[in-house]
Amino acid sequence: MSEIDDLVAKVASQLGAQVNQSSSSSNTDTDNTSSLPSKELDASDYPLYKKHPDLVKSASGEDLKDITFDNVLNNKIGPKDLRIAPNTLRMQGQIAKNAGRAAIQRNMQRAAELTKIPDARLLEMYGALRPYRSTKQELLDIADELLNKYNAKVCSNWFKEAADNYETRKKLKGDN
Amino acid sequence: MKRQKRFEMLEKRPIHQDGFVKEWPSEGLVAMMGPNDPKPSIKIENGVVTELDGKKREDFDLIDSYIAEYGIVLDNAEKVMAMDSTKIANMLVDPNVSRKDVIKVTLSLTPAKAEEVISKLNFGEMIMAVQKMRARRTPATQAHVTNVRDNPVLIAADAADAAQRGFPELETTTAVARYAPFNAISLLVGAQTGRPGVLSQCSVEEATELNLGMKGFTAYAETISVYGTDQVFTDGDDTPWSKGFLASCYASRGLKMRFTSGSGSEVMMGYTEGKSMLYLESRCIFITKASGVQGLQNGGVSCIGIPGAVPSGIRSVLGENLLCMMMDIECASGCDQSFSHSDMRRTERMIGQFVAGTDYISSGYSSTPNYDNTFAGSNTDAYDYDDYYIMERDLAVNGGIHPVNEQDIIKIRSKAAHAIQAVFDQLGLPKITDEEVEAATYANSSKDMPDRNMVEDMKAAQELLDRGITAIDIVKALNDSDFKDVAQAVLNLQKQKVCGDFLQTSSIFDKNWNIISAVNNPNDYQGPGTGYRLQNDKDEWERIKDVPFAMDPGHMQF
């Protein structure tokens, strides 16, 4: 699946890496797959907390070492600084795959894409995938949103695939 | 008929209150290898599965399509499917074949073939296989922490109590749904007081559960149910694609999660398509694998009464745990629902998982008396603690918990009750009185607790969400009221969510936040002298040996 990361990185750079300027002023560091270590991580790099704390930043770009008790009390660290970053999920995905669990990497891949979607919107997207909730077009619209607004290519395809399968197996709005 | 007196006596035994039924395959009342279960098969053309277990691609239902797309390692599939099922079963049992080599085969099976492999094993062989196939080397177990009145002080005290006994994961749920935010934070504070590093969850409706996790009130989720027929999946208000997406939502917020399934749920919900329980459960396990979820809670779970009622059902339930492990997935192996009136049979229910050791032998052991268990009671409860410790001691088995000293428990319960009192105070939630703290410290059940104003509590619990309170506010509240160590532990948990190490298979933490998972603690059992041995885990063996009610012959007075 790392080719997907490469592709995402390429597309992102072609678009000037500015496709994801959404809610937070998230610096592109945490989102840019080219900042992943050049060599894929494996079980010997695990746990990241002990072995590679330097590689871990929060989604807001804070270094792991700066997430301290004092910084929480001084309000330098808030809830938004306690979110996992897409690249951390990609690194955990590499570790899972190289420990023999490629399916987990695919999940982490989707998860990495979902990190930048606000909580409320994410819950709505999940709701839209439940049976009989959406028309085919509504699912395809979310697929477009995932791709165009959040650069979430794998998840966009997930919605397209669901739309096709729901149509065949009668799980769209009105089929019940 | 004139009654024979011994038969009359036997009918009065507790076992006669349990329900038993004869097999009825057309309604799915058969444990495994039912007459309507499909014959194993796979056809792959240009990397696409065109036939799965006797069904052509155009006839696939949603579950078939999902498994065909994501659930099977295709490279090896045709070769593995041609292997004799008895031979694969033999590899599972044979200590000379490594877990890794078995996994290479089992990941390429189809659901029907996997069921067939399991059916070749007797109960003793299943224990042998589970011992080798569970993902994590060190076994563990999980607790339920609930009470019928959703009393937050008691939840905190009971959580600390359970954490001290050694449960690395604690699960709560609600009697009244609107209490969920209170139960979640009470469990969080109690767990981190009892033993830093203990993971906690609050089992409620899917979207609410995710929301609690996003706020940092919980560390993981488990009751994300999947089902073996399309109709039941739809009735459960999900599809494989919605559940797979939900799995990714959890991971995107740094939360550990596992799915839930179990034999009997399709019978219970009335759509088995005439298939056996183990075949349908096999499909659930493949859906979990396909979703890239690290773990599964299975083994009958809340429907255990149904497999428990048919011949070979309890054997089949251990078989479904084993099947989960064969897919290289964390297994929380059920034993979590009261289903028998017979103490002998309750022991039978868990003996396979207990002797072999699983990632979580029980998914949950009731840490309270079953009266207070709002999951409708567990197979083992707080009143079984001493029996359970003695079983561990007698058989030299690590069942995941250990004996505790009464004074230590009083101390930790008191601290947890005080900590949640302080959090409520700092966050402006309804007052927890000193009387309540004292009662929770010494309580056996919620009957020992003073009444609270539940209407006021529920209102405040909802407001807690509306006010945007997060785990950070709890950290500050604990710090401001001099529970710095608990505050630090709650923060450490949030920090681990940024790091994601505990998203890997079978993850738990020790008291110093060292991760113990299938990645850095892989099961390496390969016969005598290998794998996890309690006697080599010296600290835990000392704790288990040291039951407070054992006599010390060196200090006996005659």
XYZ file of C-alpha atoms in Angstrom:
734
model
C 0.000 0.000 0.000
C 2.963 2.304 0.217
C 2.452 3.141 -3.465
C -0.748 4.863 -2.400
C 1.196 6.982 0.038
C 3.620 7.839 -2.710
C 0.792 8.743 -5.023
C -0.897 10.877 -2.381
C 2.397 12.625 -1.719
C 2.875 13.261 -5.412
C -0.638 14.599 -5.937
C -0.302 16.760 -2.849
C 2.958 18.274 -4.017
C 1.527 18.905 -7.484
C -1.308 20.819 -5.909
C 1.222 22.850 -4.015
C 0.636 20.811 -0.884
C -2.110 23.245 -0.022
C -5.105 21.013 -0.516
C -5.646 20.479 3.169
C -5.832 23.940 4.561
C -8.948 23.218 6.530
C -9.887 24.063 10.099
C -6.579 24.021 11.866
C -3.486 25.781 10.670
C -1.915 22.341 10.675
C 1.581 22.581 9.415
C 2.221 20.297 6.506
C 4.964 18.471 8.378
C 2.594 16.020 9.992
C 0.716 15.488 6.785
C 3.450 15.217 4.254
C 4.222 11.590 3.562
C 7.657 12.520 2.258
C 8.629 13.274 5.852
C 8.260 9.578 6.710
C 11.560 7.814 7.415
C 13.151 6.655 4.169
C 13.369 3.088 5.392
C 10.091 1.345 6.247
C 9.628 0.664 9.943
C 9.225 -2.847 11.301
C 8.807 -4.675 14.609
C 12.315 -3.675 15.692
C 11.243 -0.009 15.614
C 8.383 -0.717 18.012
C 7.233 0.795 20.288
C 7.601 4.246 18.786
C 7.126 5.752 22.236
C 10.406 4.248 23.414
C 12.391 3.749 20.226
C 11.447 6.695 18.007
C 9.831 9.420 20.105
C 11.538 11.931 17.803
C 9.453 10.708 14.870
C 6.163 11.271 16.655
C 4.337 14.569 16.461
C 0.728 15.272 17.298
C -1.671 16.166 14.485
C -1.185 19.823 15.388
C 2.564 19.443 14.934
C 3.654 19.330 18.586
C 6.642 17.135 19.356
C 5.873 14.223 21.629
C 8.467 15.462 24.109
C 6.584 18.738 24.464
C 3.402 17.011 25.558
C 4.192 17.390 29.228
C 2.265 17.892 32.389
C 3.572 21.437 32.772
C 2.610 22.402 29.262
C -0.915 21.113 29.852
C -1.204 23.156 33.041
C 0.162 26.244 31.256
C -2.393 25.745 28.478
C 0.392 25.355 25.934
C -0.998 21.909 25.171
C -4.732 21.541 24.599
C -7.078 18.810 23.348
C -6.164 19.507 19.704
C -2.539 18.666 20.518
C -3.501 15.202 21.693
C -4.605 13.955 18.286
C -2.663 11.296 16.452
C -0.990 12.500 13.236
C -1.510 10.818 9.857
C 2.168 9.955 9.565
C 2.174 8.248 12.944
C -0.651 6.043 11.691
C 1.315 5.363 8.519
C 4.360 4.367 10.584
C 2.226 2.067 12.737
C 0.815 0.675 9.489
C 4.319 -0.139 8.281
C 5.109 -1.839 11.578
C 1.893 -3.892 11.381
C 2.534 -4.953 7.794
C 6.134 -5.904 8.453
C 5.034 -7.878 11.505
C 2.817 -9.866 9.124
C -0.468 -7.987 9.328
C -1.058 -6.231 6.030
C -4.803 -5.872 6.652
C -4.091 -3.618 9.618
C -1.977 -1.397 7.423
C -4.944 -0.885 5.088
C -7.043 0.226 8.058
C -4.297 2.600 9.222
C -4.123 3.984 5.693
C -7.801 4.904 5.792
C -7.419 6.212 9.344
C -4.504 8.454 8.325
C -6.755 10.086 5.755
C -9.540 10.612 8.275
C -7.440 12.449 10.861
C -8.206 15.851 9.407
C -11.969 15.448 9.171
C -13.735 17.202 12.068
C -15.385 14.900 14.624
C -18.948 15.892 13.819
C -18.505 15.467 10.062
C -16.823 12.121 10.569
C -19.760 10.864 12.622
C -22.120 12.050 9.858
C -20.111 10.192 7.222
C -20.309 7.014 9.260
C -24.053 7.516 9.636
C -24.413 7.928 5.870
C -22.849 4.497 5.299
C -25.397 2.739 7.501
C -28.030 0.775 5.559
C -30.934 2.648 3.907
C -29.542 6.071 4.913
C -28.237 7.407 1.616
C -29.005 7.447 -2.073
C -26.276 6.342 -4.404
C -25.655 9.972 -5.348
C -25.335 10.985 -1.691
C -22.652 8.354 -1.173
C -20.857 9.491 -4.320
C -21.052 13.098 -3.124
C -19.266 12.101 0.078
C -16.717 10.240 -2.029
C -16.097 13.527 -3.885
C -15.859 15.468 -0.644
C -13.362 12.958 0.731
C -11.230 13.255 -2.362
C -11.464 16.959 -3.071
C -11.738 18.494 0.365
C -9.655 16.065 2.416
C -7.441 14.390 -0.172
C -8.677 11.053 1.196
C -8.260 8.859 -1.828
C -8.599 5.434 -0.241
C -11.661 6.463 1.760
C -13.191 8.089 -1.305
C -12.940 4.764 -3.102
C -14.405 3.056 -0.045
C -17.569 5.141 -0.447
C -17.719 4.491 -4.198
C -17.334 0.780 -3.621
C -20.053 0.864 -0.960
C -22.352 2.807 -3.327
C -22.002 0.114 -6.003
C -22.468 -2.746 -3.575
C -25.428 -1.080 -1.842
C -27.098 -0.579 -5.204
C -26.725 -4.256 -6.135
C -27.684 -5.579 -2.720
C -30.489 -3.062 -2.128
C -29.162 -1.157 0.879
C -29.771 2.363 -0.444
C -32.321 4.873 0.832
C -35.786 3.630 -0.089
C -34.745 -0.003 -0.556
C -36.203 -1.049 2.775
C -45.330 -43.535 36.263
C -43.941 -44.181 39.699
C -40.896 -41.882 39.958
C -37.481 -43.239 40.676
C -36.199 -41.270 43.631
C -32.703 -40.601 42.273
C -34.154 -39.143 39.079
C -36.355 -36.938 41.197
C -33.349 -35.697 43.125
C -31.372 -35.041 39.977
C -34.166 -32.940 38.541
C -33.764 -30.579 41.456
C -30.109 -29.904 40.665
C -29.225 -26.461 39.245
C -28.283 -27.896 35.853
C -31.979 -28.572 35.262
C -32.667 -24.852 35.203
C -30.435 -24.516 32.125
C -31.998 -24.764 28.662
C -31.095 -27.548 26.236
C -32.502 -28.170 22.764
C -32.133 -30.837 20.129
C -30.454 -29.809 16.884
C -32.615 -28.101 14.236
C -30.256 -27.372 11.345
C -32.772 -25.613 9.076
C -33.099 -22.882 11.727
C -29.374 -22.789 12.411
C -29.639 -24.608 15.717
C -26.535 -26.673 15.105
C -23.058 -25.924 16.440
C -20.894 -26.693 13.407
C -20.800 -28.488 10.055
C -24.548 -28.199 9.509
C -26.021 -30.002 6.499
C -26.580 -26.655 4.702
C -23.107 -25.221 5.274
C -21.381 -24.599 1.954
C -18.567 -26.786 0.699
C -15.227 -24.967 0.783
C -14.004 -23.609 -2.545
C -12.258 -20.670 -4.142
C -11.706 -19.599 -7.754
C -9.444 -16.701 -8.587
C -9.264 -15.194 -12.066
C -6.831 -12.336 -12.736
C -6.544 -11.627 -9.039
C -10.318 -11.481 -8.566
C -12.268 -14.030 -6.542
C -14.930 -15.397 -8.900
C -16.171 -18.167 -6.636
C -16.207 -18.411 -2.849
C -17.384 -21.439 -0.910
C -19.522 -22.714 -3.743
C -21.071 -19.353 -4.646
C -20.467 -17.565 -7.956
C -19.443 -13.916 -7.845
C -22.749 -12.709 -9.298
C -24.551 -14.380 -6.389
C -22.353 -12.859 -3.657
C -24.119 -11.062 -0.841
C -22.495 -8.032 0.833
C -20.527 -10.202 3.237
C -19.186 -12.475 0.491
C -18.132 -9.463 -1.583
C -16.382 -7.854 1.352
C -14.501 -11.013 2.338
C -13.560 -11.743 -1.268
C -12.218 -8.204 -1.685
C -10.313 -7.796 1.579
C -10.470 -10.896 3.788
C -8.296 -13.564 2.156
C -4.604 -13.558 1.248
C -5.019 -14.690 -2.335
C -1.397 -15.479 -3.260
C -1.463 -18.807 -1.539
C -5.198 -19.481 -1.554
C -5.660 -22.125 -4.246
C -2.753 -24.176 -2.900
C -3.959 -23.985 0.688
C -7.533 -24.769 -0.242
C -6.323 -27.971 -1.866
C -4.737 -29.131 1.408
C -6.500 -31.733 3.489
C -8.348 -30.061 6.388
C -7.197 -32.717 8.834
C -3.622 -31.947 7.904
C -4.117 -28.244 8.619
C -5.805 -29.138 11.913
C -2.781 -31.224 12.731
C -0.460 -28.260 12.106
C -2.494 -26.243 14.618
C -1.901 -28.829 17.335
C 1.611 -29.988 16.476
C 4.075 -28.073 18.681
C 6.794 -28.637 16.081
C 5.039 -26.382 13.581
C 5.580 -22.728 14.476
C 2.719 -20.278 14.815
C 4.158 -18.303 11.909
C 4.036 -21.298 9.586
C 0.454 -22.044 10.556
C -0.595 -18.420 9.946
C 0.841 -18.548 6.424
C -1.691 -21.275 5.696
C -4.702 -20.082 7.688
C -4.751 -16.525 6.303
C -5.515 -17.979 2.883
C -8.454 -20.169 3.935
C -12.072 -19.382 3.131
C -14.742 -19.206 5.869
C -16.116 -22.690 5.080
C -12.657 -24.251 4.934
C -11.680 -22.657 8.241
C -14.827 -24.094 9.807
C -13.966 -27.525 8.428
C -10.457 -27.333 9.915
C -11.867 -26.482 13.360
C -14.332 -29.366 13.144
C -11.453 -31.849 13.008
C -10.287 -30.959 16.531
C -11.506 -32.366 19.811
C -11.645 -30.152 22.884
C -8.210 -31.119 24.206
C -6.629 -30.449 20.830
C -8.304 -27.054 20.732
C -6.671 -26.189 24.061
C -3.302 -27.215 22.633
C -3.914 -25.102 19.541
C -5.099 -22.019 21.460
C -1.991 -22.187 23.621
C 0.101 -21.789 20.485
C -2.128 -19.610 18.339
C -3.140 -16.733 20.625
C -1.351 -13.637 19.403
C 0.167 -12.302 22.637
C 2.604 -14.465 24.584
C 1.370 -13.328 27.995
C -2.271 -14.137 28.748
C -4.608 -11.607 30.387
C -8.263 -11.002 31.154
C -10.757 -8.145 31.220
C -13.270 -6.938 33.818
C -16.779 -5.498 33.776
C -17.238 -2.563 36.161
C -20.892 -1.531 36.431
C -23.701 -1.075 38.917
C -27.468 -1.009 38.572
C -27.710 2.577 39.766
C -24.839 3.884 37.637
C -23.369 5.271 40.843
C -20.206 7.148 39.756
C -18.391 6.927 43.096
C -18.877 3.183 43.230
C -17.719 2.792 39.622
C -14.490 4.655 40.456
C -13.869 2.571 43.589
C -14.671 -0.717 41.846
C -12.452 0.240 38.898
C -9.484 0.875 41.205
C -10.206 -2.404 42.983
C -10.288 -4.347 39.698
C -7.139 -2.625 38.427
C -5.249 -3.716 41.555
C -6.315 -7.300 41.018
C -4.513 -7.233 37.669
C -7.155 -6.630 34.980
C -5.381 -4.581 32.261
C -8.694 -3.625 30.598
C -11.918 -2.475 32.228
C -15.284 -2.191 30.526
C -18.348 -0.378 31.752
C -21.815 0.212 30.374
C -24.895 1.983 31.647
C -28.166 0.988 33.252
C -29.568 4.275 31.915
C -28.011 5.350 28.602
C -27.806 9.052 29.472
C -25.323 8.283 32.254
C -22.645 7.261 29.732
C -20.329 10.290 30.125
C -20.303 9.922 33.931
C -19.644 6.189 33.787
C -16.813 6.750 31.325
C -15.000 9.375 33.397
C -15.578 7.535 36.682
C -14.091 4.411 35.168
C -11.171 6.369 33.703
C -10.276 8.045 36.996
C -10.794 4.851 39.019
C -8.723 2.753 36.627
C -5.769 5.172 36.543
C -5.902 5.433 40.337
C -5.905 1.658 40.758
C -3.027 1.023 38.414
C -1.643 3.430 35.800
C -1.800 1.966 32.310
C -5.118 0.163 32.652
C -7.284 0.727 29.560
C -10.960 1.588 29.948
C -14.019 1.605 27.715
C -17.707 2.468 27.916
C -19.928 0.213 25.865
C -22.840 2.196 24.409
C -24.401 2.932 21.001
C -21.720 3.103 18.236
C -21.727 6.836 17.532
C -21.900 7.798 21.229
C -19.091 5.417 22.038
C -16.862 6.990 19.406
C -17.751 10.445 20.695
C -16.682 9.505 24.255
C -13.396 8.241 22.854
C -12.797 11.430 20.889
C -13.116 13.420 24.101
C -10.477 11.264 25.725
C -12.835 9.703 28.281
C -12.165 6.178 27.030
C -9.119 4.385 25.619
C -10.691 1.694 23.513
C -13.935 0.242 22.239
C -15.114 -3.283 21.847
C -18.842 -3.573 21.216
C -18.687 -2.920 17.486
C -20.877 -5.829 16.446
C -20.623 -7.757 13.199
C -22.893 -10.559 12.023
C -22.729 -13.569 9.742
C -25.772 -12.989 7.505
C -26.659 -9.922 5.459
C -30.125 -9.643 6.940
C -28.950 -9.653 10.553
C -26.150 -7.222 9.709
C -28.744 -4.857 8.252
C -31.049 -5.328 11.246
C -28.067 -4.405 13.403
C -28.088 -1.119 11.433
C -24.731 -1.562 9.718
C -23.013 -3.113 6.713
C -19.467 -4.454 6.376
C -18.515 -1.146 4.722
C -19.986 1.015 7.495
C -18.308 -1.098 10.181
C -15.005 -1.074 8.320
C -15.231 2.710 8.063
C -16.062 2.973 11.762
C -12.944 0.935 12.518
C -10.867 3.497 10.647
C -12.629 6.348 12.467
C -11.470 4.893 15.777
C -7.906 4.471 14.595
C -7.929 8.031 13.219
C -8.453 9.266 16.801
C -5.760 7.004 18.221
C -8.264 4.674 19.873
C -7.818 0.950 20.163
C -10.824 -1.064 19.076
C -12.007 -4.554 18.414
C -15.151 -5.980 16.871
C -17.645 -8.223 18.627
C -19.379 -11.309 17.269
C -20.340 -14.713 18.571
C -22.222 -17.895 17.848
C -25.949 -17.680 18.275
C -26.528 -14.035 17.396
C -28.051 -14.909 14.006
C -30.312 -17.518 15.630
C -31.346 -14.938 18.194
C -32.133 -12.399 15.475
C -33.931 -14.928 13.337
C -31.971 -15.081 10.068
C -29.481 -17.935 9.908
C -30.110 -18.915 6.284
C -30.059 -22.449 7.720
C -26.293 -22.321 8.321
C -24.481 -23.593 11.405
C -23.352 -21.221 14.138
C -19.642 -21.824 13.546
C -19.923 -21.195 9.799
C -21.678 -17.870 10.407
C -19.149 -16.979 13.086
C -16.362 -17.828 10.678
C -17.778 -15.178 8.329
C -17.739 -12.655 11.190
C -14.085 -13.397 11.877
C -13.247 -12.945 8.189
C -15.133 -9.612 8.160
C -12.977 -8.512 11.099
C -9.820 -9.563 9.306
C -10.990 -7.825 6.128
C -11.569 -4.589 8.036
C -8.009 -4.525 9.315
C -9.259 -4.471 12.882
C -6.665 -5.679 15.368
C -9.010 -7.657 17.585
C -12.291 -9.435 18.104
C -14.392 -10.286 21.120
C -16.056 -13.611 20.344
C -17.043 -16.921 21.889
C -20.825 -16.836 22.108
C -20.613 -13.589 24.107
C -24.124 -12.392 24.999
C -25.775 -15.185 22.969
C -23.877 -17.993 24.712
C -27.119 -19.602 25.861
C -27.817 -20.634 22.266
C -24.617 -22.556 21.400
C -24.712 -23.701 25.034
C -28.033 -25.411 24.396
C -26.975 -27.644 21.486
C -24.622 -30.654 21.377
C -20.928 -29.775 21.100
C -21.788 -26.084 21.457
C -19.294 -25.183 24.166
C -16.584 -27.003 22.223
C -17.548 -25.030 19.143
C -17.271 -21.782 21.094
C -13.632 -22.530 21.958
C -13.277 -23.397 18.280
C -14.467 -19.934 17.266
C -11.906 -18.356 19.603
C -9.248 -20.500 17.954
C -10.462 -19.512 14.498
C -10.056 -15.855 15.486
C -6.450 -16.543 16.547
C -5.809 -18.403 13.275
C -6.576 -15.121 11.512
C -3.843 -13.506 13.640
C -6.372 -11.352 15.475
C -6.448 -10.420 19.174
C -9.042 -12.603 20.869
C -11.129 -11.526 23.848
C -12.630 -14.938 24.354
C -16.100 -14.435 25.827
C -16.812 -16.209 29.141
C -18.565 -12.931 29.868
C -22.236 -13.781 30.202
C -24.010 -15.763 32.887
C -25.649 -18.703 31.142
C -25.689 -21.600 33.566
C -27.103 -22.185 37.027
C -24.589 -24.968 37.588
C -21.258 -24.011 39.154
C -19.715 -27.069 37.574
C -20.876 -25.960 34.152
C -19.747 -22.354 34.687
C -16.280 -23.745 35.241
C -16.605 -25.948 32.160
C -17.525 -22.875 30.117
C -14.187 -21.187 30.743
C -11.856 -24.109 31.325
C -10.527 -24.292 27.749
C -9.742 -20.582 27.568
C -8.404 -20.610 31.142
C -6.035 -23.552 30.743
C -4.785 -22.555 27.285
C -4.613 -18.828 28.058
C -5.984 -16.227 25.636
C -5.401 -12.505 25.104
C -8.363 -11.897 27.434
C -9.692 -15.114 28.942
C -12.900 -13.373 29.918
C -14.198 -10.331 28.108
C -15.408 -9.466 31.051
C -15.166 -10.998 34.361
C -17.687 -9.191 36.570
C -15.641 -7.273 39.138
C -18.858 -6.667 41.077
C -21.453 -9.131 42.334
C -23.599 -10.130 39.358
C -26.487 -8.241 40.948
C -24.721 -5.049 39.831
C -23.631 -6.322 36.421
C -25.593 -4.341 33.866
C -24.310 -6.560 31.051
C -26.923 -9.002 32.447
C -24.393 -10.872 34.574
C -21.122 -12.591 33.753
C -20.041 -16.228 33.865
C -17.760 -15.339 36.787
C -18.265 -12.499 39.251
C -16.682 -10.912 42.316
C -17.897 -13.775 44.501
C -15.787 -16.181 42.444
C -12.490 -14.346 43.023
C -11.140 -16.725 45.649
C -12.177 -19.837 43.728
C -10.501 -18.414 40.636
C -7.260 -17.607 42.485
C -7.159 -21.127 43.846
C -7.678 -22.585 40.371
C -4.714 -20.518 39.177
C -2.677 -21.709 42.154
C -3.728 -25.363 41.868
C -2.974 -25.616 38.166
C -0.137 -23.058 38.013
C -2.048 -21.118 35.373
C -2.005 -17.347 34.889
C -5.687 -16.540 34.544
C -4.921 -12.828 34.397
C -5.627 -11.739 37.996
C -4.082 -12.313 41.401
C -4.985 -12.253 45.102
C -5.006 -8.917 46.915
C -4.688 -7.736 50.462
C -7.838 -6.283 52.098
C -6.013 -3.249 53.481
C -4.555 -2.368 50.091
C -7.983 -2.602 48.502
C -9.568 -0.345 51.144
C -6.825 2.190 50.570
C -7.096 2.241 46.791
C -10.913 2.283 46.774
C -10.828 5.248 49.106
C -8.314 7.081 46.937
C -10.349 6.508 43.754
C -13.567 7.632 45.446
C -11.837 10.783 46.697
C -10.355 11.422 43.248
C -13.717 11.270 41.477
C -15.211 13.415 44.243
C -12.570 16.027 43.468
C -13.127 15.825 39.722
C -16.878 16.301 40.148
C -16.239 19.240 42.427
C -13.743 20.935 40.091
C -15.915 20.413 37.023
C -19.028 21.728 38.774
C -20.860 18.401 38.620
C -23.421 17.326 41.275
C -21.705 17.003 44.643
C -20.255 13.718 45.854
C -20.489 13.716 49.661
C -17.922 12.363 52.126
C -20.568 9.872 53.178
C -20.648 8.514 49.622
C -16.861 8.268 49.485
C -16.859 6.298 52.720
C -19.679 4.035 51.528
C -17.988 3.310 48.179
C -14.734 2.455 49.957
C -16.341 -0.279 52.004
C -19.214 -1.255 49.666
C -19.869 -4.711 48.344
C -22.636 -3.595 45.991
C -24.725 -0.566 45.071
C -27.139 -1.582 47.839
C -24.521 -0.198 50.220
C -24.554 3.238 48.581
C -26.610 6.274 49.655
C -29.114 7.472 47.046
C -28.105 10.116 44.567
C -30.338 12.529 42.698
C -30.330 10.620 39.427
C -32.297 13.218 37.476
C -29.736 15.858 38.376
C -26.882 13.458 37.525
C -28.273 12.621 34.094
C -28.768 16.277 33.272
C -25.210 17.078 34.313
C -23.868 14.108 32.356
C -25.411 15.477 29.156
C -24.151 18.969 29.926
C -20.658 17.552 30.343
C -20.721 16.720 26.628
C -22.357 20.000 25.633
C -19.792 22.009 27.581
C -16.992 20.473 25.548
C -15.207 19.004 28.557
C -12.315 16.714 27.567
C -9.710 14.567 29.287
C -7.506 17.674 29.585
C -10.053 19.197 31.968
C -9.936 16.020 34.020
C -6.137 16.177 34.165
C -6.330 19.749 35.440
C -9.086 18.957 37.920
C -7.062 16.093 39.384
C -3.940 18.203 39.559
C -5.719 21.095 41.248
C -7.030 18.785 43.955
C -3.712 17.137 44.713
C -4.129 13.905 42.816
C -1.028 14.639 40.726
C -0.144 10.992 40.165
C -3.612 10.200 38.831
C -3.542 13.362 36.712
C -0.229 12.251 35.249
C -1.622 8.803 34.460
C -4.671 10.271 32.686
C -2.345 12.484 30.647
C -0.031 9.575 29.862
C -2.951 7.712 28.390
C -3.723 10.656 26.082
C -0.070 10.760 25.106
C -0.156 7.093 24.171
C -3.049 7.889 21.845
C -0.772 10.314 20.004
C 1.816 7.563 19.650
C -0.475 4.778 18.484
C 1.584 1.862 19.802
C -1.497 0.385 21.427
C -3.292 0.207 18.083
C -1.219 -2.881 17.354
C -2.597 -6.376 17.925
C -3.344 -7.507 21.505
C -1.965 -4.392 23.214
C -2.024 -3.775 26.946
C 0.204 -1.654 29.202
C 2.081 -2.507 32.355
C 2.150 -0.084 35.284
C 5.058 1.844 33.781
C 3.252 2.295 30.452
C 5.400 -0.292 28.721
C 3.415 -1.766 25.862
C 2.886 -5.525 25.761
C 1.483 -6.605 22.387
C 1.730 -9.232 19.689
C 4.440 -7.113 18.047
C 6.913 -7.027 20.944
C 5.560 -9.952 22.961
C 4.629 -12.458 20.230
C 3.507 -15.903 21.256
C 6.449 -18.239 20.712
C 4.959 -21.415 22.153
C 6.432 -24.500 20.545
C 6.021 -27.251 23.088
C 7.351 -27.888 26.614
C 9.939 -25.369 27.795
C 8.723 -22.636 25.407
C 6.114 -19.882 25.426
C 4.653 -18.234 28.496
C 5.325 -20.191 31.703
C 3.864 -18.874 34.932
C 6.759 -20.200 37.003
C 9.133 -18.126 34.874
C 7.006 -15.024 35.458
C 8.314 -14.939 39.012
C 6.538 -11.858 40.402
C 3.134 -12.971 39.162
C 3.645 -16.548 40.366
C 4.565 -15.214 43.822
C 1.385 -13.117 43.878
C -0.763 -16.082 42.824
C 0.852 -18.432 45.337
C 0.402 -15.924 48.134
C -3.337 -16.237 48.839
C -3.982 -14.392 52.112
C -6.008 -17.313 53.471
C -3.273 -19.927 53.089
C -1.733 -21.070 56.353
C 1.928 -20.444 56.957
C 3.267 -23.693 58.440
C 6.384 -21.873 59.644
C 4.300 -19.649 61.928
C 1.655 -22.030 63.143
C 0.826 -22.054 66.810
C 0.082 -25.411 68.317
